[in-house]
CSV table of N, CA and C in Angstrom, one decimal:
chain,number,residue,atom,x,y,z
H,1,UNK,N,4.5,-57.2,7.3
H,1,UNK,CA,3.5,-56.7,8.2
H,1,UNK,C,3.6,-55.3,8.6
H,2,UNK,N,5.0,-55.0,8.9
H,2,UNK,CA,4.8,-53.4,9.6
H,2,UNK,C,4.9,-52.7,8.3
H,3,UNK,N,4.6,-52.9,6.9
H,3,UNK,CA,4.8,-51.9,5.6
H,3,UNK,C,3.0,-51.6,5.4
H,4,UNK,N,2.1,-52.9,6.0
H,4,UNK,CA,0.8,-52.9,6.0
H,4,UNK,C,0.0,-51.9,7.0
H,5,UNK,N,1.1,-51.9,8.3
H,5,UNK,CA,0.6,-51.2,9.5
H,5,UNK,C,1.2,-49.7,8.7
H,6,UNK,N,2.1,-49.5,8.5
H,6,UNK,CA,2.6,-48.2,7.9
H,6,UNK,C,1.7,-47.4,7.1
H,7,UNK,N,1.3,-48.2,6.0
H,7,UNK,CA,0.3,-48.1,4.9
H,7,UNK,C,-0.8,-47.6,5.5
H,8,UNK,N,-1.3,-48.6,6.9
H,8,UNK,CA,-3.0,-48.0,7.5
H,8,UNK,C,-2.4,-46.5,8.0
H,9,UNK,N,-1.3,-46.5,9.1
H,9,UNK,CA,-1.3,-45.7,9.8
H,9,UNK,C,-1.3,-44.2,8.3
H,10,UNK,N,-1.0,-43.9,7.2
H,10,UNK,CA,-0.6,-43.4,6.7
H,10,UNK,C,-2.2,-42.8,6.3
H,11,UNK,N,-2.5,-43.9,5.9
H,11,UNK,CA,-4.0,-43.4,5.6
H,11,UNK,C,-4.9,-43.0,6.7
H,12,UNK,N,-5.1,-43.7,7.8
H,12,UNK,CA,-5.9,-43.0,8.7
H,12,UNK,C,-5.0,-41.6,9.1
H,13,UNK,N,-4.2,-40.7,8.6
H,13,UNK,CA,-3.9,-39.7,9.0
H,13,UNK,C,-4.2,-38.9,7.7
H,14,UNK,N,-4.2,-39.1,7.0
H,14,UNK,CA,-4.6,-38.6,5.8
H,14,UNK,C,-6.6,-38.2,5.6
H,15,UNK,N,-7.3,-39.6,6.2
H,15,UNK,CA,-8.5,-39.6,6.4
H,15,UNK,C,-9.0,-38.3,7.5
H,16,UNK,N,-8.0,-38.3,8.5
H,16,UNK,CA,-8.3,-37.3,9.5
H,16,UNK,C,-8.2,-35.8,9.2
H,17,UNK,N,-6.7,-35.6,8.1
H,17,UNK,CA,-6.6,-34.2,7.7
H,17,UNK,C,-7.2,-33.9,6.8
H,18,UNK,N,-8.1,-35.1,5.3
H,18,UNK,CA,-8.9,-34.3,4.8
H,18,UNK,C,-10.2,-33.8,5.7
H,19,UNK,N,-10.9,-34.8,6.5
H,19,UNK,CA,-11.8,-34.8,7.4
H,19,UNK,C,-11.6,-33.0,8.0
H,20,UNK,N,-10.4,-33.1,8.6
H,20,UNK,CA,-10.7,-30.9,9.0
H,20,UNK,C,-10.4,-30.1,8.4
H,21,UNK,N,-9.8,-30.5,7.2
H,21,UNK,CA,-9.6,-29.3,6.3
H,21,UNK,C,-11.2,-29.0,5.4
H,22,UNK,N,-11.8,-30.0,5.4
H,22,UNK,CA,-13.1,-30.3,5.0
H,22,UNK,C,-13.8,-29.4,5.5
H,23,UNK,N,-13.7,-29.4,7.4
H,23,UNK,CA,-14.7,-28.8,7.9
H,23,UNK,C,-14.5,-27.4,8.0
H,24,UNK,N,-12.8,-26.9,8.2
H,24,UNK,CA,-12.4,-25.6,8.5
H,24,UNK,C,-13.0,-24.7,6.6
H,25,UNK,N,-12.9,-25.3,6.2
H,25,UNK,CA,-13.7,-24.8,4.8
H,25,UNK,C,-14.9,-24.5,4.7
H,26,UNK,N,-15.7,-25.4,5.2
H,26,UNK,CA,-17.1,-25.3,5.5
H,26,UNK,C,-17.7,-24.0,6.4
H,27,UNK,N,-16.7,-23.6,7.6
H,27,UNK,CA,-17.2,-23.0,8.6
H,27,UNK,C,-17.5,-21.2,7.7
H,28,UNK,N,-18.4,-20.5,8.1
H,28,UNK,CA,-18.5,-19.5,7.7
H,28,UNK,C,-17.3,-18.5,8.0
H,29,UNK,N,-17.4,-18.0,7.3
H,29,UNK,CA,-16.0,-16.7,7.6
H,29,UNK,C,-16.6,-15.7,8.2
H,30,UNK,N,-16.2,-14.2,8.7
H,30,UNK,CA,-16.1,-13.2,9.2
H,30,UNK,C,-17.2,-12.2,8.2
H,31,UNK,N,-17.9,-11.9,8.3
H,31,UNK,CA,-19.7,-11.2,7.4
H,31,UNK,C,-18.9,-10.3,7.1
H,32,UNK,N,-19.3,-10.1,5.5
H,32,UNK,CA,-18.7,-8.4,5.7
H,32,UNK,C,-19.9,-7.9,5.4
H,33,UNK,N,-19.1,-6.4,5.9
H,33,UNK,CA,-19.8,-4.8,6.4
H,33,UNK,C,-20.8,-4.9,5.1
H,34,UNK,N,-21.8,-4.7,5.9
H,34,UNK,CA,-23.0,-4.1,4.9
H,34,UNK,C,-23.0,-3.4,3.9
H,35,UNK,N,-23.9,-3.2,2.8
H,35,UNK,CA,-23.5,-2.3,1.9
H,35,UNK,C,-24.0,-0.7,2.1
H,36,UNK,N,-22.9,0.0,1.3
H,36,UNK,CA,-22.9,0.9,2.0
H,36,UNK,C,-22.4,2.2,1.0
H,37,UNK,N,-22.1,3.5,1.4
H,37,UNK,CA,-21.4,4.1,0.7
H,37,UNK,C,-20.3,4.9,1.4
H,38,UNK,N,-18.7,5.0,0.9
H,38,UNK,CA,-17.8,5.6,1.3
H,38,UNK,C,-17.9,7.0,1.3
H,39,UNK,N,-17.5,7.8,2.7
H,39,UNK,CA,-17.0,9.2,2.4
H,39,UNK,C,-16.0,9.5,3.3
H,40,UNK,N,-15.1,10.7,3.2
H,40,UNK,CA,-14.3,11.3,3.8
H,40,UNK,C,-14.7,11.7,4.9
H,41,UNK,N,-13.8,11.8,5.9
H,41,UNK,CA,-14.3,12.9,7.1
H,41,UNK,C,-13.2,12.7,7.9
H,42,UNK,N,-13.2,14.3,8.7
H,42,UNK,CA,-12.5,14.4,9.7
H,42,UNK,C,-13.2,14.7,10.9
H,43,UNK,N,-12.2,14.6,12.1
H,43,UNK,CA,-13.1,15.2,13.2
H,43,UNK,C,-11.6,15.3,14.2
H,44,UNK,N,-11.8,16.0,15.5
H,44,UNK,CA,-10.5,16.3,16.2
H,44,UNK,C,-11.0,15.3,17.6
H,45,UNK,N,-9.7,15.0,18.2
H,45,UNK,CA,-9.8,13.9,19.0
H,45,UNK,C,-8.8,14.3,20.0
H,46,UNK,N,-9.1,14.8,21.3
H,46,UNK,CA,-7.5,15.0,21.8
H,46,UNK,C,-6.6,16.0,21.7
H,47,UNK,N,-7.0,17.2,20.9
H,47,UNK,CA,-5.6,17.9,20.0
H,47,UNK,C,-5.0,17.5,18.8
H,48,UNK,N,-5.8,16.5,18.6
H,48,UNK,CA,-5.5,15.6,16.9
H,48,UNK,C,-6.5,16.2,16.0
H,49,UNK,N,-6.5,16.0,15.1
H,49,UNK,CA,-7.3,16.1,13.9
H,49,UNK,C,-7.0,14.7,13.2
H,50,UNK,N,-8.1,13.9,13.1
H,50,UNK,CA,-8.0,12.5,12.8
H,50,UNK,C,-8.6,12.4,11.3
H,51,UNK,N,-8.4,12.2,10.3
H,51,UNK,CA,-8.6,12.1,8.9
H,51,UNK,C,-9.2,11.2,8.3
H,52,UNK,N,-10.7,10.2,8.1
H,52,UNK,CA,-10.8,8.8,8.0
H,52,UNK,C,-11.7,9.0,6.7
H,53,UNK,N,-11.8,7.2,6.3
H,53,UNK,CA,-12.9,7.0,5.3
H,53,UNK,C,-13.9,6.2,6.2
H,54,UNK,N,-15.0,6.8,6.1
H,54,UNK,CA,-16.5,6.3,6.5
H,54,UNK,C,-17.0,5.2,5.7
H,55,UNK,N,-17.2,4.4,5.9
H,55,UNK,CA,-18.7,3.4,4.9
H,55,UNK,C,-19.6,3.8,5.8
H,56,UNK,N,-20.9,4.5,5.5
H,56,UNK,CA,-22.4,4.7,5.9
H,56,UNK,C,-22.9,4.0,5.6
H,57,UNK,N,-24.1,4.1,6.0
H,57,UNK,CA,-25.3,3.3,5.6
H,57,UNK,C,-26.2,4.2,5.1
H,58,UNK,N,-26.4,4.0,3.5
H,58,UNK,CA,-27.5,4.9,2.6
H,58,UNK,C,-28.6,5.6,3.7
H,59,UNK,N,-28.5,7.3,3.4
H,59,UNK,CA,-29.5,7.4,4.1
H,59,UNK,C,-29.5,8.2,5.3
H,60,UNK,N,-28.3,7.6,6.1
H,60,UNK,CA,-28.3,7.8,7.0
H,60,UNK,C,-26.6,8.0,7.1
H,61,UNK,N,-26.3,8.5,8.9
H,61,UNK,CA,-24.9,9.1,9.2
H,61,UNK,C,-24.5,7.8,9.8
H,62,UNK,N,-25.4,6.5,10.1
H,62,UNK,CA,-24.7,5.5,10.5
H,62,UNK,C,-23.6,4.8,10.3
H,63,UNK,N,-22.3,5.0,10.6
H,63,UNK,CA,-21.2,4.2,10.0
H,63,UNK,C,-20.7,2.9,10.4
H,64,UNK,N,-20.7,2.4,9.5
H,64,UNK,CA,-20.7,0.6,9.3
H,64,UNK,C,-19.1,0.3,9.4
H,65,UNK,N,-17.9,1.2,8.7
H,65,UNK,CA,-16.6,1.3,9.0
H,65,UNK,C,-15.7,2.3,8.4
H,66,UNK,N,-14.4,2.0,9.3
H,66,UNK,CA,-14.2,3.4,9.7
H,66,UNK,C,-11.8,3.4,9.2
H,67,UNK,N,-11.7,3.7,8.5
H,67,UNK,CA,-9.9,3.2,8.0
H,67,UNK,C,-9.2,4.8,8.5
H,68,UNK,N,-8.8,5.2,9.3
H,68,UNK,CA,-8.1,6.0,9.4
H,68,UNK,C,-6.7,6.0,8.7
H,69,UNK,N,-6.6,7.8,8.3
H,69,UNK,CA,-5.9,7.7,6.9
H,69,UNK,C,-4.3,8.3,8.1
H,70,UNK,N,-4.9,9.6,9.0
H,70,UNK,CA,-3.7,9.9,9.7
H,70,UNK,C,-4.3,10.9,11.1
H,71,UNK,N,-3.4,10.8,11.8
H,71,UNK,CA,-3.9,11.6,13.2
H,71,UNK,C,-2.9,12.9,13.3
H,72,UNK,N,-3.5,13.6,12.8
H,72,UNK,CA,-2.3,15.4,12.9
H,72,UNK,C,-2.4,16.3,14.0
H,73,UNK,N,-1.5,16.5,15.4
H,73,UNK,CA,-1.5,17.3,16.4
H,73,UNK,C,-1.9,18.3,15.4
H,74,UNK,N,-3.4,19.2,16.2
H,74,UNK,CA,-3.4,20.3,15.6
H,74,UNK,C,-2.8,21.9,16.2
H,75,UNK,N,-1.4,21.6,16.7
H,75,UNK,CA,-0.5,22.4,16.8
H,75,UNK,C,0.9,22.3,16.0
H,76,UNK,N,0.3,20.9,15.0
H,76,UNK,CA,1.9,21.0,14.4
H,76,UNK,C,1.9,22.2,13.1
H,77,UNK,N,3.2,22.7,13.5
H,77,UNK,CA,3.3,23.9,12.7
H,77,UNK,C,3.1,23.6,10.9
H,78,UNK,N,3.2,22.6,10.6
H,78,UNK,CA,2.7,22.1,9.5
H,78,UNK,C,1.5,21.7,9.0
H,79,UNK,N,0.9,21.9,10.1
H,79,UNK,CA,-1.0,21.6,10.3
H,79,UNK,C,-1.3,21.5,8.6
H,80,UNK,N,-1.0,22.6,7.9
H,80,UNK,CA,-1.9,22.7,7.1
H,80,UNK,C,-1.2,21.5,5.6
H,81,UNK,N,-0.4,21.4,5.5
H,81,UNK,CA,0.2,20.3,4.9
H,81,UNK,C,0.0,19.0,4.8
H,82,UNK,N,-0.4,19.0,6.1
H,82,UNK,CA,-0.1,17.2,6.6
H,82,UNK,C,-1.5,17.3,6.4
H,83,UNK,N,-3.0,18.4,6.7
H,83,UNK,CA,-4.3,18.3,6.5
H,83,UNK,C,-4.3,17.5,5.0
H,84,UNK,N,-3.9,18.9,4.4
H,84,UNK,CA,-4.2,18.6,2.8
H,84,UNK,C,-3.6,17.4,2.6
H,85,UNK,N,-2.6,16.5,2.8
H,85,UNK,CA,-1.8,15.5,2.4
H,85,UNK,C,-2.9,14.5,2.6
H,86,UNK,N,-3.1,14.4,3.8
H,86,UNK,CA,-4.4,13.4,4.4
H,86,UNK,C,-5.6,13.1,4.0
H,87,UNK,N,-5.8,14.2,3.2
H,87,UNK,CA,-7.6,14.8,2.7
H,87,UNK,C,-7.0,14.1,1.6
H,88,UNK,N,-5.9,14.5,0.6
H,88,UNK,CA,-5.9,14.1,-0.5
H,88,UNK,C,-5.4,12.4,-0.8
H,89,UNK,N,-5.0,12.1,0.5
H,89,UNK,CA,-5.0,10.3,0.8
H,89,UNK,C,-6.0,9.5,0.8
H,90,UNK,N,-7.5,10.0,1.7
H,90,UNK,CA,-8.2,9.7,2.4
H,90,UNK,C,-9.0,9.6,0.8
H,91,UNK,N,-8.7,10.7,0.1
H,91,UNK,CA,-9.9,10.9,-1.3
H,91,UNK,C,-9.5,10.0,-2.3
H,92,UNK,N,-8.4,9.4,-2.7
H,92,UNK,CA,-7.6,8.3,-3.2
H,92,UNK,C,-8.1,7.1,-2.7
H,93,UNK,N,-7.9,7.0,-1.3
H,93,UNK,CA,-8.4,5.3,-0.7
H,93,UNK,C,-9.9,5.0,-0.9
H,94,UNK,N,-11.1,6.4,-0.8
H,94,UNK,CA,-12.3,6.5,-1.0
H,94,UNK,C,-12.5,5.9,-2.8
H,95,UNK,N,-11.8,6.5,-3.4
H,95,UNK,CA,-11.6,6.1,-5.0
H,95,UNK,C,-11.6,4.4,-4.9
H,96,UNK,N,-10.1,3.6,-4.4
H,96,UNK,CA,-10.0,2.5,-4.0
H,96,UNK,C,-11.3,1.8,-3.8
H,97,UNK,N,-11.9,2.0,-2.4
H,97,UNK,CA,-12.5,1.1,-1.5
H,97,UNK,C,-14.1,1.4,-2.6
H,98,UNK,N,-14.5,2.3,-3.2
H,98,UNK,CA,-15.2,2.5,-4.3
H,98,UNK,C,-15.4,1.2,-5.3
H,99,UNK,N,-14.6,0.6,-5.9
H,99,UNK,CA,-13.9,0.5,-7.1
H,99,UNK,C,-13.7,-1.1,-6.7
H,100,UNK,N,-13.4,-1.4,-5.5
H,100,UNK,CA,-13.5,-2.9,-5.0
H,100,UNK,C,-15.3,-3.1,-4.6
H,101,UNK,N,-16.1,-2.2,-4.7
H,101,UNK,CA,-17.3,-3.3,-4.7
H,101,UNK,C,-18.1,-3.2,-5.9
């Protein structure tokens, strides 16, 4: 008798976890960002100079999202290094994020 109760209990737990794995599948995920087109850009923030890739929306300066590549005090005496480093990061990950849609 308790190998019978074992047996149900085994199954009604099994019935339950296909039951939410079922549902958690079902449920929609997180939308992605519109379509769009990637570009470079910088802009200064603070004393920074902040280095990002844009997704736009065709057309327009609207941006849909935004990956920051690096944030450079623009008093570090290396300013212009760490720029170019950044720019030439930012134009690689643009290549990337290109290339995945």
């Amino acid at each position: 008798m308790a190998v019978l109760e074992g047996l149900f209990i085994l199954g009604a737990v099994g019935a339950v976890l296909y039951v939410v794995i079922r549902a958690l599948e079902s449920r929609p995920g997180h939308p992605a960002v519109t379509a769009g087109r990637w570009r470079v850009a910088h802009y200064d923030v603070d004393g920074h100079t902040r280095v990002v890739v844009h997704k736009v929306r065709p057309g327009s300066a609207q941006v849909l999202d935004e990956h920051v590549i690096a944030e450079i005090p623009v008093n570090d005496p290396e300013y212009d290094e760490l720029f170019m480093t950044a720019m030439a990061t930012a134009r690689q990950r643009k290549a990337i994020f290109e290339t995945e849609e």
